[in-house]
XYZ file of C-alpha atoms in Angstrom:
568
model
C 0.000 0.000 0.000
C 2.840 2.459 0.092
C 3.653 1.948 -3.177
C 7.739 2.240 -2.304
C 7.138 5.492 -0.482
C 9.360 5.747 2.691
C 10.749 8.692 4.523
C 13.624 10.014 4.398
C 15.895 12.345 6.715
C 18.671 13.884 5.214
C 22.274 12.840 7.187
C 24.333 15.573 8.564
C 27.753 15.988 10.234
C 28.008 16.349 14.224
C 29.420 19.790 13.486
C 26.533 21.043 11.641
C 24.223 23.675 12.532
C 21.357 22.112 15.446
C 17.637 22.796 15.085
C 15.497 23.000 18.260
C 12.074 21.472 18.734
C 10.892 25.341 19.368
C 9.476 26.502 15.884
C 8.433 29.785 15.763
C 6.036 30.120 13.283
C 3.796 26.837 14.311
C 3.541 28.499 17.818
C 2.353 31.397 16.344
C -0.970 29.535 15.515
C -1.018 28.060 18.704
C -3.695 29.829 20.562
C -6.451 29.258 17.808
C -5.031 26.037 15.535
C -8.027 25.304 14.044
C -9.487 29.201 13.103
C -5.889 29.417 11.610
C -6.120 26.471 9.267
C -9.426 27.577 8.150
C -7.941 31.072 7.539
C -4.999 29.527 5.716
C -7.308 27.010 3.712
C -9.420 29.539 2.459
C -7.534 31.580 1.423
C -5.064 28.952 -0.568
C -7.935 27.904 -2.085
C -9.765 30.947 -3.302
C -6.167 32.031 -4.685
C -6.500 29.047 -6.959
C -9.789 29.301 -8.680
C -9.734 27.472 -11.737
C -10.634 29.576 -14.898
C -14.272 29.750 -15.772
C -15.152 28.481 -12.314
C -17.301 30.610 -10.130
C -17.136 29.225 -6.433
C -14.438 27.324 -4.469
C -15.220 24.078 -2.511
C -13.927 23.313 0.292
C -13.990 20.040 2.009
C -12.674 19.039 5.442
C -13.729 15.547 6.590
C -12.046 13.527 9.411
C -10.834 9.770 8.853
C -8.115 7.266 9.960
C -5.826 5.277 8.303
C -4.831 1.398 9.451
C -1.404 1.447 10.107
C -0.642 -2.036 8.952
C -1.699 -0.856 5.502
C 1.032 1.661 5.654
C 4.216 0.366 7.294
C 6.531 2.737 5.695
C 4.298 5.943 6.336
C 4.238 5.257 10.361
C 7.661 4.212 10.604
C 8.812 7.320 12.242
C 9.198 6.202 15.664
C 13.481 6.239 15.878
C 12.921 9.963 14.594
C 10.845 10.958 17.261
C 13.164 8.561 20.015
C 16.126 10.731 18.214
C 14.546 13.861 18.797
C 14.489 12.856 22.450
C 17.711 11.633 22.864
C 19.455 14.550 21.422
C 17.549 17.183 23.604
C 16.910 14.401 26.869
C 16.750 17.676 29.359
C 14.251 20.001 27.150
C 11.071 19.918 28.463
C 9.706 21.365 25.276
C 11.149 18.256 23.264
C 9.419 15.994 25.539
C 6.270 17.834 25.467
C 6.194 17.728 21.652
C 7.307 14.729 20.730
C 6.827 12.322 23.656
C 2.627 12.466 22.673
C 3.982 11.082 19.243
C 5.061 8.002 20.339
C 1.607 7.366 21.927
C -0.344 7.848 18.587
C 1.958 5.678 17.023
C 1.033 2.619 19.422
C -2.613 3.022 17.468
C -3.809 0.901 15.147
C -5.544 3.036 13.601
C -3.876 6.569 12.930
C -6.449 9.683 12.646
C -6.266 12.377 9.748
C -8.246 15.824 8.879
C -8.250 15.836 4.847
C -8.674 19.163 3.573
C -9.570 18.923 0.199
C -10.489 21.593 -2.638
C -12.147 21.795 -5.652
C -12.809 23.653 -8.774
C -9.137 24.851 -8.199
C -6.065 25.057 -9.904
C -4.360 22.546 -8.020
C -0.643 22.952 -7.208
C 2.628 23.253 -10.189
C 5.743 21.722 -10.114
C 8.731 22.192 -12.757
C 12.667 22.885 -13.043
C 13.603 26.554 -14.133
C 16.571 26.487 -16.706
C 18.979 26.330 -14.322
C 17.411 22.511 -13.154
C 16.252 24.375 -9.817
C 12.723 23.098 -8.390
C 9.864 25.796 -8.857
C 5.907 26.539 -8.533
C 3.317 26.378 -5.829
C 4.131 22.650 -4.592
C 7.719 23.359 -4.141
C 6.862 26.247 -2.163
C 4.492 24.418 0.185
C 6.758 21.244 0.217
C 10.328 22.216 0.401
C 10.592 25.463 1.152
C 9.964 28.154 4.333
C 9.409 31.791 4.058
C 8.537 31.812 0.300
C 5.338 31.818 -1.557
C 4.869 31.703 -5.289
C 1.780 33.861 -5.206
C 2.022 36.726 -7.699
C -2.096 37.847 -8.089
C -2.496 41.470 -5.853
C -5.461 39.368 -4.474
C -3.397 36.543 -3.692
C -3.886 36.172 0.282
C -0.927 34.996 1.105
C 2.602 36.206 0.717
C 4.785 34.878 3.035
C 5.227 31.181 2.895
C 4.384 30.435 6.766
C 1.244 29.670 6.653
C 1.834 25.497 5.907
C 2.898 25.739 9.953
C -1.333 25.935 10.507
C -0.998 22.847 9.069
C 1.704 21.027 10.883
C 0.401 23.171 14.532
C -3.020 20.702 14.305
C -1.074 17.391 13.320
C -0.137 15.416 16.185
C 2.444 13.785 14.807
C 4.215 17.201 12.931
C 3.671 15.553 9.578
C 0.991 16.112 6.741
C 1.011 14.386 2.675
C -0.166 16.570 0.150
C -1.353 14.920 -3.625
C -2.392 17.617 -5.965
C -3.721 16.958 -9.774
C -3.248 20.432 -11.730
C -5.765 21.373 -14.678
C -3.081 20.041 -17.179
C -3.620 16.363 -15.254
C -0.454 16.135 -13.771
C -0.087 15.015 -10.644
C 2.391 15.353 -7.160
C 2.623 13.883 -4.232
C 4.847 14.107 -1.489
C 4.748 13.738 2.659
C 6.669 16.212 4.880
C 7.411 15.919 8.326
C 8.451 18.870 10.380
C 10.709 17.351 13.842
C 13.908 19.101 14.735
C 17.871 17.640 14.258
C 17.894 14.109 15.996
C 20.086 11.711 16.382
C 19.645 7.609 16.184
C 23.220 5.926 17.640
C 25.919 7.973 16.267
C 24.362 9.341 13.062
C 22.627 13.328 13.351
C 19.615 13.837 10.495
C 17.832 17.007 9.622
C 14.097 18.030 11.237
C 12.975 17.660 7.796
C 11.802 14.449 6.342
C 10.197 13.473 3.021
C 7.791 10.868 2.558
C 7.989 9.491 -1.548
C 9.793 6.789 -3.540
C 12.654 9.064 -4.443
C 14.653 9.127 -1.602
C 13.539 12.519 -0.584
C 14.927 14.033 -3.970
C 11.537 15.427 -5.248
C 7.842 14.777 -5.238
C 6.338 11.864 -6.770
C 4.869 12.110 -10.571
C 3.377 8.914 -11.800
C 0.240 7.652 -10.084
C 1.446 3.814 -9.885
C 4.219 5.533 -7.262
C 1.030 7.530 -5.519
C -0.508 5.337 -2.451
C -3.921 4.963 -3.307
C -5.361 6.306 -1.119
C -4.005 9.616 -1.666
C -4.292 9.777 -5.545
C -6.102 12.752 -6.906
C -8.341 11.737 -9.714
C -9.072 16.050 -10.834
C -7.791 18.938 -10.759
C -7.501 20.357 -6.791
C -5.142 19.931 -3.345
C -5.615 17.217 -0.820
C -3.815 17.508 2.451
C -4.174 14.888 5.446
C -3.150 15.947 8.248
C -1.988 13.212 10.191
C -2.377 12.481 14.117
C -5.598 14.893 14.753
C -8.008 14.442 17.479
C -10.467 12.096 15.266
C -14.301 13.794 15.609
C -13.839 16.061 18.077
C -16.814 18.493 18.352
C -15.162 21.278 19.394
C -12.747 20.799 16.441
C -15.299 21.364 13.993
C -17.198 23.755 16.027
C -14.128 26.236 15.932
C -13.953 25.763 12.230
C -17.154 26.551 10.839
C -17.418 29.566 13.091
C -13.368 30.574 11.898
C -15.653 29.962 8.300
C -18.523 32.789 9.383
C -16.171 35.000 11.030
C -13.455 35.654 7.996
C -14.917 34.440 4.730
C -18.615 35.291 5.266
C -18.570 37.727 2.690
C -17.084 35.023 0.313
C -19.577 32.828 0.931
C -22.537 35.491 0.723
C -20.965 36.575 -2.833
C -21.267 32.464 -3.693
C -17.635 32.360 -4.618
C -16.852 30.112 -1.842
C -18.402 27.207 -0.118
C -16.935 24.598 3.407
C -18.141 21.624 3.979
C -16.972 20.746 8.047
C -18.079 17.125 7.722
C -22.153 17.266 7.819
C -21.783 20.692 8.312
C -22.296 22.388 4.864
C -21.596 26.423 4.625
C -23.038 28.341 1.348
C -24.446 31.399 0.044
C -27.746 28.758 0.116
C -27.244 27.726 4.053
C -26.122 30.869 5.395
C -28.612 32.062 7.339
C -29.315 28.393 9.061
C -25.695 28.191 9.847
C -25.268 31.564 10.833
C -28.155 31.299 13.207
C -26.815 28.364 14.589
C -23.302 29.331 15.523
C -23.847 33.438 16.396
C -27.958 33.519 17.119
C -26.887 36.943 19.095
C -28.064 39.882 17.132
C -25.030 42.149 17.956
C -21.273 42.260 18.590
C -20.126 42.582 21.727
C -16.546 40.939 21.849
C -14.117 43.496 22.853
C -11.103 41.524 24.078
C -9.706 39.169 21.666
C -12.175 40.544 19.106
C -10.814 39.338 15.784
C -11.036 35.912 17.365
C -14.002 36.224 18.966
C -16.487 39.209 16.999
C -19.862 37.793 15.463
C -20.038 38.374 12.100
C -24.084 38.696 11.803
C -24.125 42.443 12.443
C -21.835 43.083 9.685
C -23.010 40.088 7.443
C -26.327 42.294 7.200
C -25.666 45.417 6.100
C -23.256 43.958 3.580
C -26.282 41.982 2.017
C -28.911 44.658 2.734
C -26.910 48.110 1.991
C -29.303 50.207 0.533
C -32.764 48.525 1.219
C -32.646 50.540 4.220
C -31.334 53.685 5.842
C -29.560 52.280 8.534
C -28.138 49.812 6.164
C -25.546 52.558 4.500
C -22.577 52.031 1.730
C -20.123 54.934 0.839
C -18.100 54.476 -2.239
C -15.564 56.871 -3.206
C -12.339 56.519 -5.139
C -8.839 57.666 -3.306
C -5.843 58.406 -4.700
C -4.005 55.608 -3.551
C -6.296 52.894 -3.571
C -8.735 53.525 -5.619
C -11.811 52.345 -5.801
C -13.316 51.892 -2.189
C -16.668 51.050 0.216
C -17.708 51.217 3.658
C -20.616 49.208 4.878
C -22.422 51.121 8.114
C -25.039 49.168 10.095
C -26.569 51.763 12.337
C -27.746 50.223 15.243
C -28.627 51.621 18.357
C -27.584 48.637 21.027
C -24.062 49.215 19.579
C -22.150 50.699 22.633
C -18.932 51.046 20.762
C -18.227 51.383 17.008
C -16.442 49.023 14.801
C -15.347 48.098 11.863
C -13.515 45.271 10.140
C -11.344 45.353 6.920
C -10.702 43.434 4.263
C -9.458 43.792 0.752
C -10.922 42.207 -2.856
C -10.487 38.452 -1.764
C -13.266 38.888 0.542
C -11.337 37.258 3.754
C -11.118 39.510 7.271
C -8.098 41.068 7.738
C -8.357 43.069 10.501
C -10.787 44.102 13.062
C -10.895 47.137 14.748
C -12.365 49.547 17.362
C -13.110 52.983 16.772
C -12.954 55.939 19.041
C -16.210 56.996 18.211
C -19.631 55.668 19.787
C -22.015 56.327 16.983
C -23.740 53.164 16.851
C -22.502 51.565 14.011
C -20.999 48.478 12.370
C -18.707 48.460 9.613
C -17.136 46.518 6.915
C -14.220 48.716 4.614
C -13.544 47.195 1.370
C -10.888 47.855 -0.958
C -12.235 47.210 -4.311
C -8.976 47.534 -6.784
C -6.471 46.218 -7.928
C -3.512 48.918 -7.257
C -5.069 49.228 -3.888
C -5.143 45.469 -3.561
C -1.401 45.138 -4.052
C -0.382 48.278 -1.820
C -2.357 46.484 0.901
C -1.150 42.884 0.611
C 2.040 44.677 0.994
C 1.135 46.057 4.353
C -0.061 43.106 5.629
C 2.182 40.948 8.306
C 2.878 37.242 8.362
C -0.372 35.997 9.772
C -2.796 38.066 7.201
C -4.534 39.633 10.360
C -3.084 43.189 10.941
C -1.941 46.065 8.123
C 0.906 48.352 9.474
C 3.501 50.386 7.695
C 6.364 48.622 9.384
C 5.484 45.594 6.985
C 6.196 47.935 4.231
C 9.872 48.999 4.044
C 12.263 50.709 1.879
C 15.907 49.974 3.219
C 14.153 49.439 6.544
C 12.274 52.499 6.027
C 8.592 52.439 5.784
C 7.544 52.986 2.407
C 5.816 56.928 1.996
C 2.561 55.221 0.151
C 1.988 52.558 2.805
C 2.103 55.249 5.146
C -0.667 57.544 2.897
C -2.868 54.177 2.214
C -3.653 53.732 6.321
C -4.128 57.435 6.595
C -6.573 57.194 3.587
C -8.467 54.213 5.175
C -9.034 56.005 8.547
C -9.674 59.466 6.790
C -12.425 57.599 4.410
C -13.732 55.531 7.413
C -14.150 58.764 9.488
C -15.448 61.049 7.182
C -17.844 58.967 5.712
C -19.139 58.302 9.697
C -19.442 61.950 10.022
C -21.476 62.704 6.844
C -23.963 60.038 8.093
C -24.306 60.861 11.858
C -23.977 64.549 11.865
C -26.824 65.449 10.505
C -29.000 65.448 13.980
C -25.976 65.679 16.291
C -25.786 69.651 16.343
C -27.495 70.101 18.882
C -26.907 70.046 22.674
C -28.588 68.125 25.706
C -29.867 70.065 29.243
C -30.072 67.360 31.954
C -32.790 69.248 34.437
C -31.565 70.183 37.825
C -27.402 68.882 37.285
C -26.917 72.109 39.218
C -27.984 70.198 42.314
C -25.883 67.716 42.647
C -22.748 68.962 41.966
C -22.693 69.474 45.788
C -22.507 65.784 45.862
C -20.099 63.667 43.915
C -21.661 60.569 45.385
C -25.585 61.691 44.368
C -24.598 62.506 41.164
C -22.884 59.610 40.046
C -25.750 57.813 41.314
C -28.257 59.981 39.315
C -25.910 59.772 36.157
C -25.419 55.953 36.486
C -29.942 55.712 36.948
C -30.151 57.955 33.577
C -27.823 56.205 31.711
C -29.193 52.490 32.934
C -32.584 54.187 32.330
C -34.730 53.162 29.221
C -33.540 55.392 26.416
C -36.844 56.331 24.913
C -38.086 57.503 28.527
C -35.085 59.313 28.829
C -34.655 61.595 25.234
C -38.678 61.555 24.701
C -39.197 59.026 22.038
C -42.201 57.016 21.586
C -42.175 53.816 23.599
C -44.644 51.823 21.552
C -41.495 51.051 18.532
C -40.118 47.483 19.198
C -36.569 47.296 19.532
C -34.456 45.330 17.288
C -33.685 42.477 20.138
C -37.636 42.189 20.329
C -38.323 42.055 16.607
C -35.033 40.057 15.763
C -32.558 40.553 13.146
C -32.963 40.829 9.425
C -31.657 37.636 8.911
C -34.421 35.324 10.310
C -33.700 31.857 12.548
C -35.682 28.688 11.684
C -35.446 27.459 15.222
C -38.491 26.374 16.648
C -40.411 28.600 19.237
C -40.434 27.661 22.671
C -40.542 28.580 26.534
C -36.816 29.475 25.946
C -37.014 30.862 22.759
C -40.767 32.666 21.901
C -42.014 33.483 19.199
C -40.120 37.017 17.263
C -42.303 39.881 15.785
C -41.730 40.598 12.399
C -38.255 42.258 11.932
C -38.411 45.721 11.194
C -35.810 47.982 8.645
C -36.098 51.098 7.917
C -36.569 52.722 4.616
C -35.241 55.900 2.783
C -39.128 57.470 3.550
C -39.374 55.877 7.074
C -42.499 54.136 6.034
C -41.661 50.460 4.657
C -39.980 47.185 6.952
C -38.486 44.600 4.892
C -37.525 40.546 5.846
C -35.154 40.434 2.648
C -34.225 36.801 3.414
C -35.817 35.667 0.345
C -35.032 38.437 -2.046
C -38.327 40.321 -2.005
C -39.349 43.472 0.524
C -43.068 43.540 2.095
C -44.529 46.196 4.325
C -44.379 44.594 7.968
C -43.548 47.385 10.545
C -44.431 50.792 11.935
C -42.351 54.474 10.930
C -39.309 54.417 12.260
C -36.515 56.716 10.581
C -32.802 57.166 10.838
C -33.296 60.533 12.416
C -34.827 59.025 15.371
C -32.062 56.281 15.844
C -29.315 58.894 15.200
C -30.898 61.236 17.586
C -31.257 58.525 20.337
C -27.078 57.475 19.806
C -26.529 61.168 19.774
C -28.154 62.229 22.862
C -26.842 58.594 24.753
C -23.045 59.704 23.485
C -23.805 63.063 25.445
C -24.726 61.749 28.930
C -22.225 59.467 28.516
C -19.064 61.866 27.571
C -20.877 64.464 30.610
C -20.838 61.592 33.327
C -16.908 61.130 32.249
C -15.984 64.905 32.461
C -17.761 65.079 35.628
C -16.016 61.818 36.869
C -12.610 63.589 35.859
C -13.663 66.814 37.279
C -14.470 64.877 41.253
C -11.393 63.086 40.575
C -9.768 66.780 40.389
C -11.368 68.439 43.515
C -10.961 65.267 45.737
C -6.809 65.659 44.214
C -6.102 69.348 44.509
C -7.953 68.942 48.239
C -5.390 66.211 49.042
C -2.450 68.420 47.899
C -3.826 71.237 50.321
C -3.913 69.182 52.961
C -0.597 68.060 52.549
C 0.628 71.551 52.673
């Protein structure tokens, strides 16, 4: 069943250079493994749509493999032992590798395929000079280098395989690839550190074909059977995962909702966790399972924690509603750009997440505003696709001009493109919430208590806490959006724990007309409620809240320059 395939570990000199166990870039995607290998999937994928193909599928299903099928493939134990014996004192070595040896004492050995389709696949060839080239070389033999040239390619860095190796228990994935010319590659990789078995030292780095570890395998007879790719697409098992954990696929389809949601709303991307199927079709089902909360409130953490509904909706209902908002406007830099604004008055704090034309998160923010809002920035072309991927650091989650140098020097126009971005963004918040914030609040009798710091925090805290249309005067009769629901509906079935929802209720350009857009068409289901009146109520709630700060700052004051005059 391996087919000749066995691995091997290059031989090296006692004087030559020692790897550690520690590698740097799979602890990187230690503290979420399994959002990162979605991230990293995704994105490899969607780079590799085949021409005349409109959506990329994704598949990620877990299995096992019987280890007496594959005697060669699971014969890595006296590279793990070596790994041991060279570092015997290094309590990382034996936390790493000593597991290893207890998966191999299976019979049966667990996998997570990820497979794609409707892809590309991955290329292989010699340049002129007979030295190894294209996307599976890259991914195979080589660290810190991609082969990604598109401006909407999503990765750029080459150290994004360590996702892979950071969920495998055993350090070591196989990756068969067909490309659309039928050609085929296959090769394992495992990913240990310098060992050493009696007297002999081998590198981390072993290779799993029928070449002796000289380059991938071509012909299909030399291509274990189980791992042959019959069209054109990628295929990598991960080997030694926890088989059918829960949790495991849990974090993956909501890593799925949370980064590529606009992806899969647009229909050029589709996952498939197992039984768990993610499409522009399923959406809302899925998305109602895994974030039924209406709003956003991660703060800490947020890119790996924020729920994507909030700004899921206003990127599919921009427009059909005036607190649904889009901006476009074309910058000098970047060019062509938008900014999605959900206005929604249970927002406490504003913000925003970014992403450029591959539709994938990049980076989530919080703004120092507290307009009520939720919004998506997308850079739309292709200049200001490429300046951005530039800006972008190793992980695909942050832009910053330090990733952007000249002789160690930021670069001027990666400077100008993040001033751009936060001049659009704030701007464009402005022309939308100014236009009922002019005026200024009178909260009766505050005269009063400023005898009293300790009264008039209390009042503050009671107005603030206090219902906000009994407080600013607005009719208490309109249902709020957590007792109509959000726009995009849940099929759950009512009960004492979860009662029936009124009719959800968005507001149109004339204030007059709700809409439940879930199935394309707009019907007349709720009372007037216009922008004006939400603006007005996040308006005058901003106002307490920046006077009960000022005021907290001014007590803090008194009861400090009274201290100082008492120590005089």
């Amino acid at each position: 069943m391996d087919t000749n395939c066995k691995w091997t570990f290059a031989e090296l000199s006692a004087s030559h250079f020692h790897n550690g166990p520690q590698d740097a870039m799979i602890e990187a995607f230690k503290g979420s493994p399994y959002a990162a290998l979605i991230r990293e999937a995704c994105q490899n994928s969607c780079d590799a749509l085949a021409e005349g193909q409109k959506r990329v599928r994704l598949s990620l299903t877990f299995g096992s493999l019987n280890k007496c099928d594959y005697p060669n493939l699971f014969d890595l134990r006296s590279h793990i032992q070596g790994c041991l014996t060279l570092y015997p004192d290094d309590q990382n070595t034996t936390k790493v590798f000593r597991p290893m040896l207890y998966i191999l004492n299976k019979s049966q050995i667990p996998y997570l395929r990820v497979s794609d389709y409707n892809t590309t696949g991955m290329s292989f060839y010699k340049d002129l000079s007979g030295k190894p080239r294209g996307s599976f070389y890259a991914f195979v033999r080589s660290g810190g280098h991609s082969e990604k040239t598109s401006s909407t390619a999503g990765g750029s860095f080459g150290f994004g395989k360590a996702a892979y190796f950071q969920i495998s228990g055993l350090r070591s994935i196989i990756v068969s690839t067909q490309n659309t010319e039928g050609k085929n590659f296959f090769e394992g990789i495992s990913s240990f550190c310098t060992h050493q078995i009696g007297s002999e030292y081998f590198d981390g780095h072993g290779f799993y074909d029928s070449t002796d570890g000289i380059e991938p395998n071509t012909s299909l007879e030399n291509i274990p059977m189980a791992f042959r790719r019959s069209e054109p697409g990628t295929d990598f098992f991960i080997l030694g995962t926890d088989q059918y954990t829960y949790q495991a696929k849990e974090d993956m389809a909501k890593a799925a909702l949370r980064y590529f949601w606009a992806a899969i709303i647009d229909g050029s991307l589709e996952i498939e966790i197992d039984n768990i199927l993610i499409s522009k079709e399923t959406f809302n089902d899925v998305l109602n399972r895994f974030f039924p909360e209406s709003g956003d409130d991660a703060i800490r953490n947020h890119f790996y924690k924020l729920n994507p509904r909030p700004y899921a909706e206003v990127y599919r209902l921009a427009g059909t509603a005036e607190n649904f908002q889009l901006i476009e406007k074309d910058l000098p830099l970047l060019g062509h750009v938008k900014l999605y604004v959900n206005i929604d008055p249970d927002c406490n704090r504003d913000k925003i997440i970014y992403m450029r034309k591959n539709k994938m998160v990049i980076q989530t923010e919080m703004l120092r505003n507290h307009y009520g809002a939720y919004c998506v920035f997308v850079c739309e072309s292709e200049r200001g696709n490429e300046l951005l991927r530039k800006l972008e650091n190793a992980s695909h989650d942050k832009w910053d001009k330090s990733n952007y140098t000249v002789n160690n020097v930021p670069n001027e126009d990666g400077k100008e493109a993040l001033k751009e971005i936060d001049n659009f963004v704030q701007e464009s918040l402005r022309s939308i919430f100014d236009r009922e914030t002019n005026g200024t609040i009178e909260v009766e009798g505050l005269s009063e208590y400023l005898a009293s710091s300790e009264s008039l925090l209390d009042e503050m805290d009671s107005l603030v806490g206090r219902n906000s249309d009994e407080l600013f005067g607005l009719p208490t009769d309109y249902p709020s959006p957590k007792e109509t629901g959000s726009p995009i509906t849940t099929n759950s079935k009512p009960n004492e724990d979860n009662p029936p929802r009124e009719p959800p209720i968005l507001i149109t350009t004339d204030g007059t007309i709700g809409a439940d857009v879930t199935d394309g068409r707009i019907s007349e289901i709720g009372p007037k409620v216009t922008i004006n009146r939400i603006i007005h109520q996040n308006s005058q709630k901003l106002k307490v809240q920046k006077i009960r700060k000022n005021l907290h700052f001014l007590i803090l004051l008194v009861i400090l320059s009274h201290w100082l005059f008492n120590q005089e």
